[in-house]
mmCIF file of C-alpha atoms in Angstrom:
data_model
loop_
_atom_site.group_PDB
_atom_site.id
_atom_site.type_symbol
_atom_site.label_atom_id
_atom_site.label_comp_id
_atom_site.label_asym_id
_atom_site.label_seq_id
_atom_site.Cartn_x
_atom_site.Cartn_y
_atom_site.Cartn_z
ATOM 1 C CA GLY C 10 -0.062 -0.084 0.050
ATOM 2 C CA LEU C 11 0.846 3.655 -0.009
ATOM 3 C CA ASP C 12 1.724 5.840 3.108
ATOM 4 C CA GLY C 13 2.985 9.019 1.458
ATOM 5 C CA VAL C 14 3.319 10.951 -1.749
ATOM 6 C CA LYS C 15 6.080 12.759 -3.394
ATOM 7 C CA VAL C 16 4.732 15.911 -5.318
ATOM 8 C CA ASP C 17 6.888 16.849 -8.237
ATOM 9 C CA ALA C 18 7.559 19.803 -10.509
ATOM 10 C CA GLN C 19 5.993 22.302 -8.454
ATOM 11 C CA GLY C 20 8.303 25.032 -9.495
ATOM 12 C CA ALA C 21 6.526 25.072 -12.885
ATOM 13 C CA MET C 22 3.153 26.263 -11.526
ATOM 14 C CA GLY C 23 4.086 29.911 -11.341
ATOM 15 C CA THR C 24 4.580 29.880 -15.018
ATOM 16 C CA PHE C 25 0.947 29.455 -15.703
ATOM 17 C CA GLY C 26 -0.028 32.320 -13.785
ATOM 18 C CA GLU C 27 -0.715 34.994 -16.480
ATOM 19 C CA GLY C 28 -4.346 35.711 -16.548
ATOM 20 C CA ASN C 29 -4.896 33.709 -13.133
ATOM 21 C CA GLY C 30 -4.105 36.432 -10.972
ATOM 22 C CA GLY C 31 0.011 36.079 -11.265
ATOM 23 C CA GLY C 32 2.164 33.356 -10.359
ATOM 24 C CA PRO C 33 2.394 33.585 -6.526
ATOM 25 C CA GLU C 34 -1.351 34.053 -6.205
ATOM 26 C CA LEU C 35 -1.710 30.745 -8.272
ATOM 27 C CA VAL C 36 0.864 28.725 -6.485
ATOM 28 C CA ARG C 37 -0.700 29.782 -2.941
ATOM 29 C CA HIS C 38 -4.205 28.511 -4.187
ATOM 30 C CA PHE C 39 -2.772 25.094 -5.404
ATOM 31 C CA THR C 40 -0.120 24.582 -2.580
ATOM 32 C CA SER C 41 -3.209 25.055 -0.110
ATOM 33 C CA ALA C 42 -5.325 22.403 -2.013
ATOM 34 C CA MET C 43 -2.289 19.926 -2.464
ATOM 35 C CA GLU C 44 -1.571 20.417 1.209
ATOM 36 C CA GLY C 45 -5.198 19.900 2.329
ATOM 37 C CA SER C 46 -5.215 16.455 -0.018
ATOM 38 C CA VAL C 47 -2.137 15.064 1.261
ATOM 39 C CA SER C 48 -3.145 15.847 5.169
ATOM 40 C CA ASP C 49 -6.555 14.394 4.624
ATOM 41 C CA ASN C 50 -5.078 11.125 3.008
ATOM 42 C CA PHE C 51 -1.619 10.534 4.546
ATOM 43 C CA GLY C 52 -0.866 13.163 6.917
ATOM 44 C CA ALA C 53 1.142 16.054 6.316
ATOM 45 C CA SER C 54 4.559 14.762 7.296
ATOM 46 C CA HIS C 55 4.146 11.739 4.671
ATOM 47 C CA CYS C 56 4.886 14.298 1.782
ATOM 48 C CA ILE C 57 7.949 15.510 0.089
ATOM 49 C CA ASN C 58 7.451 18.476 -1.969
ATOM 50 C CA CYS C 59 10.141 18.438 -5.059
ATOM 51 C CA MET C 60 11.294 20.894 -7.557
ATOM 52 C CA CYS C 61 10.133 23.634 -5.179
ATOM 53 C CA HIS C 62 12.983 25.813 -5.031
ATOM 54 C CA SER C 63 11.085 28.919 -6.130
ATOM 55 C CA THR C 64 10.390 31.391 -2.901
ATOM 56 C CA GLU C 65 6.657 31.345 -4.093
ATOM 57 C CA ASN C 66 6.866 27.392 -3.333
ATOM 58 C CA MET C 67 8.615 27.484 -0.157
ATOM 59 C CA TYR C 68 6.877 30.506 1.491
ATOM 60 C CA ASN C 69 3.418 28.914 0.897
ATOM 61 C CA TYR C 70 4.034 25.585 2.809
ATOM 62 C CA LYS C 71 1.768 25.763 5.998
ATOM 63 C CA LEU C 72 1.446 21.966 6.914
ATOM 64 C CA THR C 73 3.965 20.003 4.936
ATOM 65 C CA THR C 74 7.674 20.416 6.221
ATOM 66 C CA MET C 75 9.701 18.271 3.858
ATOM 67 C CA ALA C 76 11.530 19.537 0.927
ATOM 68 C CA ARG C 77 14.132 17.998 -1.783
ATOM 69 C CA VAL C 78 16.943 20.350 -1.933
ATOM 70 C CA SER C 79 18.900 18.706 -4.756
ATOM 71 C CA ASP C 80 18.689 17.071 -8.150
ATOM 72 C CA ASP C 81 17.744 13.322 -8.092
ATOM 73 C CA PHE C 82 20.181 10.570 -7.149
ATOM 74 C CA TYR C 83 20.580 9.326 -10.518
ATOM 75 C CA PRO C 84 22.219 5.422 -10.366
ATOM 76 C CA ARG C 85 23.333 5.155 -13.981
ATOM 77 C CA ASP C 86 24.795 8.762 -14.279
ATOM 78 C CA THR C 87 28.203 8.305 -12.886
ATOM 79 C CA PRO C 88 29.273 12.071 -12.986
ATOM 80 C CA SER C 89 26.178 13.110 -11.007
ATOM 81 C CA HIS C 90 27.326 11.488 -7.395
ATOM 82 C CA THR C 91 29.769 13.978 -5.970
ATOM 83 C CA TYR C 92 27.819 16.923 -7.374
ATOM 84 C CA HIS C 93 24.770 15.629 -5.861
ATOM 85 C CA ILE C 94 26.438 15.939 -2.147
ATOM 86 C CA ALA C 95 27.872 19.663 -3.121
ATOM 87 C CA ALA C 96 24.581 20.551 -4.074
ATOM 88 C CA VAL C 97 22.546 19.474 -1.007
ATOM 89 C CA ALA C 98 25.004 20.981 1.420
ATOM 90 C CA PHE C 99 24.661 24.493 0.010
ATOM 91 C CA ASN C 100 21.504 24.659 -1.076
ATOM 92 C CA SER C 101 20.612 23.485 2.761
ATOM 93 C CA VAL C 102 22.494 26.679 3.931
ATOM 94 C CA PHE C 103 19.226 28.946 2.660
ATOM 95 C CA MET C 104 16.547 26.052 2.149
ATOM 96 C CA GLY C 105 17.206 24.361 5.692
ATOM 97 C CA GLU C 106 16.051 27.175 7.446
ATOM 98 C CA ILE C 107 12.667 26.893 5.748
ATOM 99 C CA VAL C 108 12.316 23.294 5.150
ATOM 100 C CA ASN C 109 13.248 20.025 6.294
ATOM 101 C CA ALA C 110 15.916 19.408 4.185
ATOM 102 C CA ASP C 111 15.757 16.117 2.063
ATOM 103 C CA TRP C 112 18.549 14.942 0.370
ATOM 104 C CA ASP C 113 16.924 12.121 -1.768
ATOM 105 C CA MET C 114 17.643 8.105 -1.443
ATOM 106 C CA PHE C 115 20.117 6.208 -2.486
ATOM 107 C CA ASN C 116 21.166 2.552 -3.444
ATOM 108 C CA SER C 117 23.025 0.824 -1.034
ATOM 109 C CA LYS C 118 24.485 -1.454 -3.464
ATOM 110 C CA HIS C 119 26.236 1.011 -5.956
ATOM 111 C CA ASP C 120 29.767 2.323 -6.524
ATOM 112 C CA ALA C 121 28.885 5.401 -4.826
ATOM 113 C CA ALA C 122 26.972 4.041 -1.798
ATOM 114 C CA GLY C 123 29.575 4.853 0.499
ATOM 115 C CA ILE C 124 29.989 8.280 -0.036
ATOM 116 C CA HIS C 125 26.010 8.891 -0.362
ATOM 117 C CA ALA C 126 25.624 7.250 3.199
ATOM 118 C CA ALA C 127 28.273 9.443 4.922
ATOM 119 C CA ALA C 128 26.537 12.440 3.591
ATOM 120 C CA ARG C 129 22.951 11.420 4.880
ATOM 121 C CA ALA C 130 24.675 10.624 8.502
ATOM 122 C CA VAL C 131 25.857 14.077 8.557
ATOM 123 C CA GLY C 132 22.924 15.592 6.458
ATOM 124 C CA GLY C 133 20.156 15.976 9.345
ATOM 125 C CA CYS C 134 17.613 14.416 6.317
ATOM 126 C CA ALA C 135 15.613 11.318 6.029
ATOM 127 C CA VAL C 136 17.674 8.333 5.610
ATOM 128 C CA TYR C 137 16.168 6.224 3.030
ATOM 129 C CA THR C 138 17.183 3.766 0.158
ATOM 130 C CA SER C 139 15.615 3.033 -3.126
ATOM 131 C CA ASP C 140 17.285 -0.594 -3.426
ATOM 132 C CA LYS C 141 15.720 -3.298 -5.191
ATOM 133 C CA PRO C 142 14.169 -6.127 -2.982
ATOM 134 C CA GLY C 143 16.843 -8.365 -2.069
ATOM 135 C CA GLU C 144 19.799 -6.282 -3.181
ATOM 136 C CA HIS C 145 21.113 -4.307 -0.249
ATOM 137 C CA ASP C 146 24.422 -3.770 1.443
ATOM 138 C CA PHE C 147 23.885 -4.624 5.166
ATOM 139 C CA ASP C 148 27.138 -3.943 6.035
ATOM 140 C CA LEU C 149 26.706 -0.634 4.952
ATOM 141 C CA LEU C 150 23.199 0.099 6.270
ATOM 142 C CA ARG C 151 24.074 -1.082 9.586
ATOM 143 C CA ARG C 152 26.512 1.573 10.161
ATOM 144 C CA LEU C 153 23.479 4.312 9.812
ATOM 145 C CA VAL C 154 21.354 2.749 12.609
ATOM 146 C CA PHE C 155 21.422 1.742 15.924
ATOM 147 C CA PRO C 156 21.316 -2.281 17.094
ATOM 148 C CA ASP C 157 17.603 -1.988 17.546
ATOM 149 C CA GLY C 158 17.406 -0.278 13.569
ATOM 150 C CA SER C 159 16.533 3.270 14.774
ATOM 151 C CA VAL C 160 17.836 5.957 12.698
ATOM 152 C CA PRO C 161 20.263 8.627 14.462
ATOM 153 C CA VAL C 162 19.534 11.740 12.676
ATOM 154 C CA ALA C 163 21.352 14.813 13.207
ATOM 155 C CA LEU C 164 19.626 17.656 14.528
ATOM 156 C CA ARG C 165 20.058 20.289 11.988
ATOM 157 C CA PRO C 166 20.315 20.715 8.322
ATOM 158 C CA GLY C 167 24.052 19.791 7.439
ATOM 159 C CA ARG C 168 25.937 22.679 6.204
ATOM 160 C CA PRO C 169 29.223 23.657 4.806
ATOM 161 C CA THR C 170 31.551 24.396 7.261
ATOM 162 C CA ALA C 171 32.613 28.530 7.169
ATOM 163 C CA ASP C 172 36.053 27.996 5.382
ATOM 164 C CA CYS C 173 34.385 25.958 2.556
ATOM 165 C CA LEU C 174 31.329 28.485 1.878
ATOM 166 C CA PHE C 175 33.089 30.311 -0.914
ATOM 167 C CA LYS C 176 34.794 27.573 -2.415
ATOM 168 C CA ASP C 177 34.106 24.997 -5.245
ATOM 169 C CA PRO C 178 34.816 21.408 -3.998
ATOM 170 C CA THR C 179 34.303 20.339 -7.477
ATOM 171 C CA GLY C 180 37.053 21.802 -8.913
ATOM 172 C CA TYR C 181 35.168 22.923 -12.094
ATOM 173 C CA ALA C 182 36.309 26.223 -13.996
ATOM 174 C CA ASP C 183 32.906 26.879 -16.012
ATOM 175 C CA PRO C 184 34.043 28.093 -19.293
ATOM 176 C CA LEU C 185 30.833 30.230 -19.495
ATOM 177 C CA ALA C 186 32.456 32.451 -16.635
ATOM 178 C CA SER C 187 35.595 33.394 -18.779
ATOM 179 C CA THR C 188 35.580 34.799 -22.506
ATOM 180 C CA SER C 189 39.097 33.488 -22.871
ATOM 181 C CA ALA C 190 38.604 29.913 -22.133
ATOM 182 C CA PRO C 191 37.903 27.753 -25.096
ATOM 183 C CA PRO C 192 34.480 26.584 -25.251
ATOM 184 C CA ASN C 193 35.027 22.665 -24.250
ATOM 185 C CA VAL C 194 37.857 23.545 -21.909
ATOM 186 C CA ALA C 195 37.499 23.318 -17.971
ATOM 187 C CA LYS C 196 40.498 24.045 -15.996
ATOM 188 C CA PRO C 197 40.610 23.123 -12.374
ATOM 189 C CA PRO C 198 41.796 25.551 -9.723
ATOM 190 C CA ALA C 199 45.379 25.305 -8.559
ATOM 191 C CA ASP C 200 44.236 24.826 -4.892
ATOM 192 C CA PRO C 201 42.072 21.579 -4.452
ATOM 193 C CA THR C 202 39.699 21.785 -1.518
ATOM 194 C CA ALA C 203 37.442 19.362 0.293
ATOM 195 C CA LEU C 204 34.356 19.937 1.257
ATOM 196 C CA LYS C 205 33.378 19.788 4.872
ATOM 197 C CA ILE C 206 29.949 19.399 6.496
ATOM 198 C CA TRP C 207 28.942 20.006 10.018
ATOM 199 C CA ASN C 208 25.900 19.460 12.167
ATOM 200 C CA THR C 209 24.628 18.775 15.667
ATOM 201 C CA ASN C 210 23.642 15.605 17.562
ATOM 202 C CA ARG C 211 22.158 15.118 21.100
ATOM 203 C CA PHE C 212 25.588 15.105 22.770
ATOM 204 C CA GLY C 213 28.063 17.131 20.629
ATOM 205 C CA TYR C 214 28.840 17.687 16.814
ATOM 206 C CA VAL C 215 29.939 16.188 13.705
ATOM 207 C CA VAL C 216 32.013 17.039 10.725
ATOM 208 C CA ALA C 217 32.309 14.927 7.344
ATOM 209 C CA ALA C 218 34.759 15.594 4.862
ATOM 210 C CA PHE C 219 34.635 14.740 1.206
ATOM 211 C CA ASN C 220 36.663 14.673 -1.951
ATOM 212 C CA LEU C 221 34.070 15.899 -4.064
ATOM 213 C CA ARG C 222 36.476 16.684 -7.583
ATOM 214 C CA GLY C 223 36.410 15.424 -11.058
ATOM 215 C CA SER C 224 32.715 16.077 -12.366
ATOM 216 C CA ALA C 225 30.072 18.785 -12.342
ATOM 217 C CA TRP C 226 27.234 20.147 -14.125
ATOM 218 C CA ASP C 227 28.067 21.428 -17.703
ATOM 219 C CA ARG C 228 25.747 24.171 -18.748
ATOM 220 C CA ARG C 229 26.775 24.093 -22.292
ATOM 221 C CA ARG C 230 25.712 20.479 -22.588
ATOM 222 C CA ARG C 231 23.311 20.626 -20.000
ATOM 223 C CA SER C 232 24.365 17.581 -18.350
ATOM 224 C CA TYR C 233 26.652 16.128 -15.717
ATOM 225 C CA GLN C 234 29.911 15.517 -17.359
ATOM 226 C CA THR C 235 33.303 14.017 -15.996
ATOM 227 C CA PHE C 236 36.051 16.711 -16.788
ATOM 228 C CA GLU C 237 38.872 15.737 -14.213
ATOM 229 C CA GLU C 238 39.465 11.819 -14.942
ATOM 230 C CA GLU C 239 42.643 11.304 -12.839
ATOM 231 C CA VAL C 240 41.382 13.176 -9.455
ATOM 232 C CA SER C 241 44.166 14.549 -7.300
ATOM 233 C CA PRO C 242 43.834 13.794 -3.651
ATOM 234 C CA VAL C 243 42.664 16.523 -1.463
ATOM 235 C CA THR C 244 43.784 16.971 2.302
ATOM 236 C CA ALA C 245 41.082 18.246 4.659
ATOM 237 C CA LYS C 246 41.771 19.807 7.884
ATOM 238 C CA ILE C 247 39.166 19.264 10.602
ATOM 239 C CA THR C 248 39.125 21.247 13.844
ATOM 240 C CA ILE C 249 36.651 22.109 16.606
ATOM 241 C CA GLY C 250 36.536 25.599 15.028
ATOM 242 C CA ASP C 251 34.632 24.051 12.297
ATOM 243 C CA ILE C 252 31.553 24.093 14.659
ATOM 244 C CA PRO C 253 30.361 27.739 15.299
ATOM 245 C CA ALA C 254 29.659 27.174 19.032
ATOM 246 C CA TRP C 255 33.306 25.925 19.287
ATOM 247 C CA ALA C 256 34.760 28.467 16.910
ATOM 248 C CA PRO C 257 37.521 30.850 18.474
ATOM 249 C CA THR C 258 36.228 34.079 20.006
ATOM 250 C CA PRO C 259 36.968 37.299 17.285
ATOM 251 C CA ALA C 260 38.968 40.014 18.916
ATOM 252 C CA PRO C 261 36.571 42.188 21.291
ATOM 253 C CA GLY C 262 34.913 44.905 19.202
ATOM 254 C CA SER C 263 34.836 43.282 16.128
ATOM 255 C CA ALA C 264 31.758 42.283 13.890
ATOM 256 C CA GLY C 265 32.109 38.880 14.376
ATOM 257 C CA VAL C 266 31.808 38.640 18.295
ATOM 258 C CA ALA C 267 27.830 38.752 18.111
ATOM 259 C CA GLY C 268 27.776 36.166 15.543
ATOM 260 C CA VAL C 269 29.781 33.708 17.405
ATOM 261 C CA ALA C 270 27.970 34.317 20.723
ATOM 262 C CA ALA C 271 24.490 33.830 18.668
ATOM 263 C CA ALA C 272 25.585 30.684 16.933
ATOM 264 C CA ALA C 273 26.931 29.119 20.488
ATOM 265 C CA GLN C 274 23.846 30.268 22.083
ATOM 266 C CA PHE C 275 21.255 28.895 19.322
ATOM 267 C CA GLU C 276 23.247 25.437 18.976
ATOM 268 C CA SER C 277 23.127 24.967 22.372
ATOM 269 C CA HIS C 278 19.315 24.638 22.205
ATOM 270 C CA PHE C 279 19.779 21.516 20.089
ATOM 271 C CA ARG C 280 22.291 19.766 22.447
ATOM 272 C CA HIS C 281 21.532 17.096 25.273
ATOM 273 C CA THR C 282 24.193 18.641 27.909
ATOM 274 C CA ASP C 283 23.553 15.942 30.375
ATOM 275 C CA GLU C 284 26.462 13.505 31.293
ATOM 276 C CA VAL C 285 26.276 10.015 29.376
ATOM 277 C CA VAL C 286 26.884 7.822 32.334
ATOM 278 C CA VAL C 287 26.477 4.038 32.575
ATOM 279 C CA ASP C 288 25.019 2.451 35.586
ATOM 280 C CA SER C 289 27.155 -0.293 36.205
ATOM 281 C CA ALA C 290 24.641 -2.199 38.033
ATOM 282 C CA ALA C 291 21.925 -1.679 35.598
ATOM 283 C CA ASP C 292 23.988 -2.595 32.573
ATOM 284 C CA PRO C 293 27.446 -4.666 33.452
ATOM 285 C CA ALA C 294 27.952 -5.107 29.711
ATOM 286 C CA ALA C 295 27.814 -1.580 28.842
ATOM 287 C CA ALA C 296 29.859 -0.532 32.142
ATOM 288 C CA ALA C 297 32.648 -2.848 30.937
ATOM 289 C CA SER C 298 32.742 -1.755 27.299
ATOM 290 C CA ALA C 299 32.907 1.718 28.665
ATOM 291 C CA ALA C 300 35.489 1.032 31.212
ATOM 292 C CA GLU C 301 37.578 -0.863 28.478
ATOM 293 C CA LEU C 302 37.451 2.461 26.404
ATOM 294 C CA THR C 303 38.203 4.495 29.166
ATOM 295 C CA HIS C 304 41.230 2.561 29.807
ATOM 296 C CA THR C 305 42.522 2.736 26.317
ATOM 297 C CA LEU C 306 42.216 6.774 26.640
ATOM 298 C CA GLU C 307 43.562 6.947 29.751
ATOM 299 C CA PRO C 308 47.205 7.873 28.963
ATOM 300 C CA GLN C 309 45.747 10.782 26.534
ATOM 301 C CA LEU C 310 43.430 11.889 28.944
ATOM 302 C CA ARG C 311 46.260 12.199 31.781
ATOM 303 C CA ARG C 312 48.364 14.309 29.051
ATOM 304 C CA ALA C 313 44.607 16.312 28.294
ATOM 305 C CA ARG C 314 44.202 17.019 32.133
ATOM 306 C CA ARG C 315 47.998 18.175 32.337
ATOM 307 C CA THR C 316 47.534 20.212 29.308
ATOM 308 C CA SER C 317 44.472 21.907 30.507
ATOM 309 C CA GLU C 318 45.996 23.124 33.844
ATOM 310 C CA GLY C 319 46.455 27.246 33.861
ATOM 311 C CA PHE C 320 43.796 28.219 31.940
ATOM 312 C CA GLY C 321 40.665 29.835 33.296
ATOM 313 C CA ALA C 322 37.180 28.617 33.376
ATOM 314 C CA ASP C 323 35.860 30.581 30.404
ATOM 315 C CA SER C 324 38.962 30.049 28.195
ATOM 316 C CA VAL C 325 38.552 28.504 24.754
ATOM 317 C CA ALA C 326 41.821 26.479 25.169
ATOM 318 C CA GLU C 327 40.478 24.811 28.049
ATOM 319 C CA ARG C 328 37.980 22.935 26.189
ATOM 320 C CA VAL C 329 39.368 19.347 25.314
ATOM 321 C CA VAL C 330 37.291 17.623 22.606
ATOM 322 C CA VAL C 331 37.114 13.612 22.262
ATOM 323 C CA ALA C 332 36.825 12.870 18.233
ATOM 324 C CA TYR C 333 36.285 9.746 16.803
ATOM 325 C CA SER C 334 36.948 9.098 12.984
ATOM 326 C CA HIS C 335 34.489 6.408 11.684
ATOM 327 C CA VAL C 336 36.651 5.492 8.696
ATOM 328 C CA SER C 337 40.058 5.324 10.021
ATOM 329 C CA GLY C 338 38.591 4.243 13.567
ATOM 330 C CA ASP C 339 40.764 6.490 15.600
ATOM 331 C CA VAL C 340 40.095 8.260 18.486
ATOM 332 C CA LYS C 341 41.935 11.585 19.229
ATOM 333 C CA LEU C 342 42.016 14.226 22.131
ATOM 334 C CA MET C 343 41.775 17.716 20.325
ATOM 335 C CA ARG C 344 42.254 21.394 21.693
ATOM 336 C CA ALA C 345 41.389 24.570 19.969
ATOM 337 C CA SER C 346 44.968 24.269 18.454
ATOM 338 C CA ASP C 347 44.513 20.923 17.177
ATOM 339 C CA GLU C 348 43.386 19.298 13.775
ATOM 340 C CA ILE C 349 42.708 15.963 11.903
ATOM 341 C CA SER C 350 44.303 15.859 8.732
ATOM 342 C CA VAL C 351 42.886 13.669 6.388
ATOM 343 C CA GLU C 352 44.034 12.878 2.716
ATOM 344 C CA LEU C 353 41.077 11.753 0.720
ATOM 345 C CA GLY C 354 41.158 10.271 -2.872
ATOM 346 C CA THR C 355 38.698 10.175 -5.546
ATOM 347 C CA ARG C 356 35.151 9.804 -3.627
ATOM 348 C CA ASP C 357 36.717 9.365 -0.191
ATOM 349 C CA TYR C 358 35.329 10.565 2.934
ATOM 350 C CA GLU C 359 35.547 10.562 6.381
ATOM 351 C CA VAL C 360 33.168 11.361 9.423
ATOM 352 C CA VAL C 361 34.255 12.955 12.630
ATOM 353 C CA THR C 362 32.115 12.754 15.765
ATOM 354 C CA MET C 363 33.048 15.150 18.375
ATOM 355 C CA ALA C 364 32.115 15.441 22.244
ATOM 356 C CA GLU C 365 33.302 17.691 24.573
ATOM 357 C CA LEU C 366 35.260 15.958 27.594
ATOM 358 C CA THR C 367 33.984 16.745 31.000
ATOM 359 C CA ALA C 368 35.295 15.359 34.226
ATOM 360 C CA LEU C 369 32.751 12.990 36.112
ATOM 361 C CA THR C 370 31.436 13.692 39.581
ATOM 362 C CA ASN C 371 30.490 10.103 40.285
ATOM 363 C CA PRO C 372 33.514 7.535 41.085
ATOM 364 C CA ASP C 373 30.906 4.309 40.542
ATOM 365 C CA SER C 374 29.983 5.663 36.967
ATOM 366 C CA SER C 375 32.129 5.146 33.790
ATOM 367 C CA ALA C 376 31.812 7.689 30.527
ATOM 368 C CA GLY C 377 32.017 6.113 27.158
ATOM 369 C CA VAL C 378 31.928 7.326 23.725
ATOM 370 C CA ASP C 379 29.835 5.864 21.421
ATOM 371 C CA VAL C 380 31.737 4.831 18.773
ATOM 372 C CA GLY C 381 29.319 2.131 16.767
ATOM 373 C CA ALA C 382 26.572 4.144 15.561
ATOM 374 C CA GLY C 383 25.804 6.818 12.936
ATOM 375 C CA ALA C 384 27.070 10.297 13.143
ATOM 376 C CA GLY C 385 23.843 11.598 13.772
ATOM 377 C CA ALA C 386 23.715 10.044 17.285
#
């Protein structure tokens, strides 16, 4: 049976406005009728609005909240996959403030399944696949869910980190942007860059890094094209400053002070600030696992405690963050001056979950870092 509906091609409705009160007025009427029908038959939350990037569409949603922020996932269009991830992240900067951003489904058994799954883990979006029955990569899918099958979804729309906002991670130099370039020649920039996407979860934050170079949308051919067959590796540098609430405070009196303070206050509303503790009596197995991890990290914890001495309680330098890299499996303690440097080859990615290290006040409890579930946890 059916339990939802995707309403496509909504952006075209405004073109029929002439003689009908104008595009915005026509869209308002049709959107209201569509939402009423969806609510009556499926429920308003069971609708995906699509091809609706016009503001006359988005500003008229009153009942439905989800909207696709990208082109589709095209299983057989190889050049489209890396560009898809760039598009959903950058479009979420604006659209994510208006709608619940939908990053589309993907096939779990696909050459690009890994990079798509990593993007969904950090995207704060619905995680769903369009697999054929019986054709599933369960090893990949298990990395996106908890043991009970529930999906840990990040709390905000995934967005590029500040240092990526004005860079093109695909490396595409559009020939239409230069009158001196031959019509079919695209030269990649001299300084390759990775795309980093950040988000919030219940207990901290997550940053994912991607190498998306090599293909893009070609405006002359009106199709996705591969323009760089041999993709050079890119180096992503992940720091705790990639998180707005953890970014170093600008100098007093600068224009950025208010922005950083506002971001920190805003993000704090989406975080669960209670300590994560394991009751030894209630869950002996979990307590043993947490104790083993604590024992493994103890040398690093001792160094972190020593290096944190001498800083005031309000100092950014005092913050110590536990960072877990899901691909490499590395666990690292990070300060404001530290970074995780990752070299990414073609379609490579890394997902780093971060949680602030705090001292336990209950000696009978153990604190653990959840390294087994998806980044949205």
